Every structure is written in structure tokens, then in C-alpha cells.
PDB file of C-alpha atoms in Angstrom:
ATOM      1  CA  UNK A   1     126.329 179.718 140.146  1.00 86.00           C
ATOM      2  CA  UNK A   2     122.618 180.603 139.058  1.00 89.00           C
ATOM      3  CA  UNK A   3     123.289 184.101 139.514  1.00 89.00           C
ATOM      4  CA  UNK A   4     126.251 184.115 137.278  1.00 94.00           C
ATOM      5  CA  UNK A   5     124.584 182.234 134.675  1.00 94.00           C
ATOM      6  CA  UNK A   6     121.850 184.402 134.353  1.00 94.00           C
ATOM      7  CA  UNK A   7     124.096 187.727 134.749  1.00 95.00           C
ATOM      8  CA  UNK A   8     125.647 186.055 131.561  1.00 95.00           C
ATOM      9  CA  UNK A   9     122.270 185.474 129.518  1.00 96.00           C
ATOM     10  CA  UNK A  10     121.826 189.806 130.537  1.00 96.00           C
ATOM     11  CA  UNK A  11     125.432 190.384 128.701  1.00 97.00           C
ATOM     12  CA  UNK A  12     124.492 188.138 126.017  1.00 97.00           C
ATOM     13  CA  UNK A  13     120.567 189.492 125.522  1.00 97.00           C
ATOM     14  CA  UNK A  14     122.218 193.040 125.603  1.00 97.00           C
ATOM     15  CA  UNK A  15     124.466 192.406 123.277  1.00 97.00           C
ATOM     16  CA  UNK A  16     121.082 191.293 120.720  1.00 98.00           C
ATOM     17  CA  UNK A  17     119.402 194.079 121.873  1.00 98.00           C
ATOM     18  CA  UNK A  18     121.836 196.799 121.099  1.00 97.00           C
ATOM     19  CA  UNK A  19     122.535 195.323 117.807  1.00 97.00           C
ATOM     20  CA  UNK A  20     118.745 195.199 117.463  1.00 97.00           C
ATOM     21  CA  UNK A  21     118.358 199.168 118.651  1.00 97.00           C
ATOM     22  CA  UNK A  22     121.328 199.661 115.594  1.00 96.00           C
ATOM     23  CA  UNK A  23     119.051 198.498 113.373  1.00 96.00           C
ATOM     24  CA  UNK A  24     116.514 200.451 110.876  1.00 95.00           C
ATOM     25  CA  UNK A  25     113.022 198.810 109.919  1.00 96.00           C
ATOM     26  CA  UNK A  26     114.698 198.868 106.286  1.00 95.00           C
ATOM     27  CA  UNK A  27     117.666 197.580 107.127  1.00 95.00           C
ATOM     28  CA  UNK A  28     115.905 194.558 108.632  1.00 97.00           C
ATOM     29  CA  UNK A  29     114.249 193.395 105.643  1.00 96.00           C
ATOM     30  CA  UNK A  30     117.002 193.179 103.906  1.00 95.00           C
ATOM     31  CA  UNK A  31     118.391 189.419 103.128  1.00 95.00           C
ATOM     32  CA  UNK A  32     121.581 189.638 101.085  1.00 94.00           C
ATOM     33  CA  UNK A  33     122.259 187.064  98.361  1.00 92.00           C
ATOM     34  CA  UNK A  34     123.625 183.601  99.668  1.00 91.00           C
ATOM     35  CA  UNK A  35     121.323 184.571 103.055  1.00 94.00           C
ATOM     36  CA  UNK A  36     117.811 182.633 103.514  1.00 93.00           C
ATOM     37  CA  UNK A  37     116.526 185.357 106.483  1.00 96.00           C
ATOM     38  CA  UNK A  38     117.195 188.663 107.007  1.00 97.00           C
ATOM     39  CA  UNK A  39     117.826 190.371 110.573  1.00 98.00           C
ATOM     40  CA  UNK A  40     114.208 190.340 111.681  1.00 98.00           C
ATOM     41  CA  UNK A  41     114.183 187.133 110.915  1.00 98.00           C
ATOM     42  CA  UNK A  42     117.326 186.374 113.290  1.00 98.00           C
ATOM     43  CA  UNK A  43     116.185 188.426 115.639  1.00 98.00           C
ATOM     44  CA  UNK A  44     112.612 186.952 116.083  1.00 98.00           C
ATOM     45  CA  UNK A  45     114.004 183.407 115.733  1.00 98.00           C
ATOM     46  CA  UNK A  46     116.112 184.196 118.973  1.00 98.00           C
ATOM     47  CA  UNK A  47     113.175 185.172 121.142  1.00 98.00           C
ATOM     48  CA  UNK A  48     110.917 181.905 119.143  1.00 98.00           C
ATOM     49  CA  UNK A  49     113.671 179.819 120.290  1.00 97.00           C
ATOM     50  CA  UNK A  50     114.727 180.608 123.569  1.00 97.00           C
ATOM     51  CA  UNK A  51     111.077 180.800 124.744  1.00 98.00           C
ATOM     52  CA  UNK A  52     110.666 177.257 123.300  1.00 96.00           C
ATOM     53  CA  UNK A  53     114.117 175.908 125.025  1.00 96.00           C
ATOM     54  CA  UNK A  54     113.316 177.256 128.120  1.00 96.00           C
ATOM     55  CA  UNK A  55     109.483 177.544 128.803  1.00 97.00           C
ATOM     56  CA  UNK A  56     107.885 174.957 126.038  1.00 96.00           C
ATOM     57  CA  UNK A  57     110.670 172.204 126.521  1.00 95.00           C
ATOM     58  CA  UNK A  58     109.714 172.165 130.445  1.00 95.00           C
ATOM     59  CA  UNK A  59     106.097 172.435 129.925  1.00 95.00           C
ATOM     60  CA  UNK A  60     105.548 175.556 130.847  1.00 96.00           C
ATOM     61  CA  UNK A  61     103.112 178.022 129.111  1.00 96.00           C
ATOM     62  CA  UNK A  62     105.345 179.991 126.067  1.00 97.00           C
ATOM     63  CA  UNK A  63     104.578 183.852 125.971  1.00 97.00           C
ATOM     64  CA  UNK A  64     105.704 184.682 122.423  1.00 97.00           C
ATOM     65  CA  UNK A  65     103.022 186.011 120.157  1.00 96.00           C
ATOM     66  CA  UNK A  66     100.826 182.470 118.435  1.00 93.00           C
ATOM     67  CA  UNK A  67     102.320 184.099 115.451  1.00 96.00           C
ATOM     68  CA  UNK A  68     106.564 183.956 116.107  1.00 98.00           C
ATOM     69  CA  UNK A  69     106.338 180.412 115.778  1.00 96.00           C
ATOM     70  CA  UNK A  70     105.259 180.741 111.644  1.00 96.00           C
ATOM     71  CA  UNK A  71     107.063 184.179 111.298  1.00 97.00           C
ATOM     72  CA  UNK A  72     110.404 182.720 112.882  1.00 98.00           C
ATOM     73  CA  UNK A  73     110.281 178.824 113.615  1.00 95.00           C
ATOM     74  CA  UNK A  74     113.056 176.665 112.338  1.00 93.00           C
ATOM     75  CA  UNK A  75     112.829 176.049 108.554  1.00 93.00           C
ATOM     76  CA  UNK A  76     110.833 179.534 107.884  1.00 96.00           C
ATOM     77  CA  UNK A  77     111.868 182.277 105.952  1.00 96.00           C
ATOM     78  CA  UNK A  78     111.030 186.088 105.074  1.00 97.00           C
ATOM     79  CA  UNK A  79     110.427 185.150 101.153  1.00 94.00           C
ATOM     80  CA  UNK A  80     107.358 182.798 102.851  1.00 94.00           C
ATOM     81  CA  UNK A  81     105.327 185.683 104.524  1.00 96.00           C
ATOM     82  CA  UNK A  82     102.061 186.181 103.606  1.00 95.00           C
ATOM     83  CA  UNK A  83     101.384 189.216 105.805  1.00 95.00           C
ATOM     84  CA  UNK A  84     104.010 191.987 107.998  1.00 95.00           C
ATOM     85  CA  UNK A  85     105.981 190.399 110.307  1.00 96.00           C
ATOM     86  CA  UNK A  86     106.642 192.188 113.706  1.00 98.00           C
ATOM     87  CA  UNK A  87     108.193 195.611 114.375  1.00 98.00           C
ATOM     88  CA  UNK A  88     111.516 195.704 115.344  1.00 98.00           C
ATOM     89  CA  UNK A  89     109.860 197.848 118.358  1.00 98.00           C
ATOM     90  CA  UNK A  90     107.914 194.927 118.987  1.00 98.00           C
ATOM     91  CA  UNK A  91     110.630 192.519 119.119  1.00 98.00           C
ATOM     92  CA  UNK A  92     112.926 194.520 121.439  1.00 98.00           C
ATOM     93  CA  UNK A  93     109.496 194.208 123.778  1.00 98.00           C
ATOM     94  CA  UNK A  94     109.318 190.819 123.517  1.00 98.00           C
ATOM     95  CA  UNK A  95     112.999 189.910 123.598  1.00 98.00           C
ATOM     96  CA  UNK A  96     113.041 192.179 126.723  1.00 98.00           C
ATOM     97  CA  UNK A  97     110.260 190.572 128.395  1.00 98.00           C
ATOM     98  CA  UNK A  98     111.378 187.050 127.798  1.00 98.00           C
ATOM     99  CA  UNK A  99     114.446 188.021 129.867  1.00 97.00           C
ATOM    100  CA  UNK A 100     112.915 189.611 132.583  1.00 97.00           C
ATOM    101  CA  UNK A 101     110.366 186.199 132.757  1.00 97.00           C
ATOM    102  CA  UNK A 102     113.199 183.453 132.577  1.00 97.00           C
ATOM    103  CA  UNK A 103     115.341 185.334 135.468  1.00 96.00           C
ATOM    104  CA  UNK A 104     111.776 185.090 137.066  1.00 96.00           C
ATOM    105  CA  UNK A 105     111.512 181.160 136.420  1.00 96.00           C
ATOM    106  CA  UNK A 106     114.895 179.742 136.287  1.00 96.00           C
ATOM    107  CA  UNK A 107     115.967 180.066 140.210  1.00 95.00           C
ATOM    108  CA  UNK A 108     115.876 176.081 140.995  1.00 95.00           C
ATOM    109  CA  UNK A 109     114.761 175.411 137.242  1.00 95.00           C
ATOM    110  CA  UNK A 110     118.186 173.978 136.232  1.00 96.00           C
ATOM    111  CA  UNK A 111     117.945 170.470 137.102  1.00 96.00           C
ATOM    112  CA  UNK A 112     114.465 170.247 136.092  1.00 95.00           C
ATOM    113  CA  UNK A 113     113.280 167.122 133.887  1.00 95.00           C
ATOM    114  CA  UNK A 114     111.777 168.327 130.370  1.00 96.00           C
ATOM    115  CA  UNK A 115     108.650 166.493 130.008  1.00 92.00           C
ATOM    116  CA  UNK A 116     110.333 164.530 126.879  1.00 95.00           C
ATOM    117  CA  UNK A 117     114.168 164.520 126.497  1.00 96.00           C
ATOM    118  CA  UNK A 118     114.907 166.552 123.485  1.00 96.00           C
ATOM    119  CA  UNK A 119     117.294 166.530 120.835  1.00 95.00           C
ATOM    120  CA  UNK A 120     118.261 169.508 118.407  1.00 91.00           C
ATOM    121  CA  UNK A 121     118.785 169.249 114.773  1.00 88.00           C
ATOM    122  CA  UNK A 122     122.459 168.855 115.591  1.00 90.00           C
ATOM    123  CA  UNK A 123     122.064 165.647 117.142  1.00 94.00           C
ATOM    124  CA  UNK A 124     122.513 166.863 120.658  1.00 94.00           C
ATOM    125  CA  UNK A 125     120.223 165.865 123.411  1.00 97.00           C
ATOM    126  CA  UNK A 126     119.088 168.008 126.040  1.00 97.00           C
ATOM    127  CA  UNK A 127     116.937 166.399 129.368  1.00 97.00           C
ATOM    128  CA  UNK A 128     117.213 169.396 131.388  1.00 97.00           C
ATOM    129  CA  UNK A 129     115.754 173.030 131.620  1.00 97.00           C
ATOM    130  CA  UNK A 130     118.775 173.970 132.347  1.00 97.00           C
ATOM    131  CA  UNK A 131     120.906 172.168 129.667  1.00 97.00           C
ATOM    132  CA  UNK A 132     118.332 174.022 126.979  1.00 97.00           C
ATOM    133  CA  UNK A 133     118.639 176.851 128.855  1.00 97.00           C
ATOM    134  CA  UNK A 134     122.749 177.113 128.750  1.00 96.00           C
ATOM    135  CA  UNK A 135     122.492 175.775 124.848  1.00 96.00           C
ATOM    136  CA  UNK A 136     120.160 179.182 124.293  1.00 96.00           C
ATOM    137  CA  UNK A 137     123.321 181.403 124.771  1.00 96.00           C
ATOM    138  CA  UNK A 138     125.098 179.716 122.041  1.00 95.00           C
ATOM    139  CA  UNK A 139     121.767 179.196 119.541  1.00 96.00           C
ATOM    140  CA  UNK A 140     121.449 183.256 120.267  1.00 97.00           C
ATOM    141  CA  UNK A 141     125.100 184.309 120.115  1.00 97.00           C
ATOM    142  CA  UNK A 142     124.965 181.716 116.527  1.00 96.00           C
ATOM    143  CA  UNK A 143     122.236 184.155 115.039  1.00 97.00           C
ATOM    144  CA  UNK A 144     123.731 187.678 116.752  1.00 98.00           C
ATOM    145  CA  UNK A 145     126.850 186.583 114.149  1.00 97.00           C
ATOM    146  CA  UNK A 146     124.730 185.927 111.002  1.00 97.00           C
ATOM    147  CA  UNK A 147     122.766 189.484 112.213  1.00 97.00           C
ATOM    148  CA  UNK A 148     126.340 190.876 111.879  1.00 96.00           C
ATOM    149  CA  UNK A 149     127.460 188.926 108.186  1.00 96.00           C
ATOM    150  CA  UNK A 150     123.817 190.001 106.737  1.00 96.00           C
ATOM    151  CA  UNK A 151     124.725 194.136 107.761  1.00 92.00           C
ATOM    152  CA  UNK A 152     128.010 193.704 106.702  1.00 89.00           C
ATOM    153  CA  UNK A 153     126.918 192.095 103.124  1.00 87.00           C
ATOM    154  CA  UNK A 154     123.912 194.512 102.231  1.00 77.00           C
ATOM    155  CA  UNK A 155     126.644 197.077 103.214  1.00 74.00           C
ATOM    156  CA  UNK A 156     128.534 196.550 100.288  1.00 70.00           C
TER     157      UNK A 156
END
């Protein structure tokens, strides 16, 4: 079952990266009336995310640049940078990377205690790595379908 799970979390981080790869530095920055982030945003808030539900959640050193967490942390937004927010290239690198370091970690992970139960802003508790870990594809999936509604609204 481990091995299916995380064949499923390569389908779903392909399916971010080859939206990413789509995707012009321009194009990024965008954020389209009624949107508070932009695809960069989106895109770096996946990797902040996941890195934090599966590595910080279970105590585990997190491997994100120190600087995801203000660029793309829950509650931040593009119109509150102060400086340039990461390449796309770099992005793609690090969403890449995470991948390659969670099918690395998460053999005999799943049933692993998180240091402090956790629950999301949706009320939902997680005490596992691997309940965090399985919530990740749906958090990332979420955000690869706003990625989508922001292209398809600065398109017109």
C-alpha cells in the first residue's frame, strides 16, 4: 500500500510540475481581480506546505528555503513582498527535491506519532505522518485548481 500511495503523490507532483513548466515568469505574477495570490504564490505554498505536513509536523528537520515560510505561509500574499520571491526555476527544484526526500522518508513513516496532534484551519485533526501526509494530496491538488482559475482569468 506504501508504494501505491507514494506512486500517487508522483502523478499528483507531476501534474504541479507540468503546470508549473507551462508557466512564464510573467505569467506567474499575475493575480487576477477577486484572487489574493498569484501562481507563484500557489505554487510555493504547495512545496511550504507539504514540507511542513510531512517533515515539520513529525519533527523532522524542513528543507525549504528559511524564506518559503514568509514568501508562501498561510495568510501571506504577493501584494506583501518586500523583496523577489523565488524563480519559478527555483521552485520546480525545490518542489522536485521535496519529492524525491519524502519517498526517501515515508517507508514505515505512516503510523508515526506527530510530536503534537495537529489540526488544520478546517477543523480537521491530523496525529499521524501519514494522515498529513495523505491530506497533502488534496491541500496540493486544492491549489493546482486555483493555479488553473488564476490562468484562465488573466486570460481573458
Amino acid at each position: 500500500m506504501e508504494n501505491m500511495i507514494l506512486k500517487h503523490m508522483d502523478v499528483v507532483r507531476g501534474i504541479t510540475i507540468s503546470i508549473l513548466e507551462k508557466t512564464t515568469e510573467e505569467a506567474a505574477d499575475i493575480t487576477p481581480k477577486g484572487f489574493n495570490n498569484n501562481i507563484r504564490w500557489n505554487l510555493g505554498h504547495i512545496a511550504f506546505i507539504q514540507e511542513k505536513l510531512v517533515f515539520g509536523l513529525a519533527g523532522e528537520p524542513m528543507q525549504t528555503p528559511e524564506s518559503y515560510e514568509s514568501f508562501f505561509g498561510a495568510g501571506t500574499k504577493p501584494a506583501d513582498w518586500t523583496e523577489a520571491a523565488p524563480s519559478l526555476e527555483e521552485i520546480a527544484n525545490v518542489l522536485k527535491d521535496q519529492a524525491q526526500r519524502i519517498k526517501e522518508f515515508m517507508p514505515g513513516q505512516f503510523d508515526k506519532q506527530l510530536i503534537t496532534p495537529f489540526t488544520n484551519k478546517a477543523g480537521i485533526n491530523f496525529t499521524t505522518v501519514g494522515e498529513t501526509f495523505l491530506f497533502s494530496f488534496y491541500h496540493e491538488a486544492m491549489h493546482v485548481e486555483t493555479i488553473k482559475k488564476i490562468g484562465k482569468s488573466a486570460a481573458e
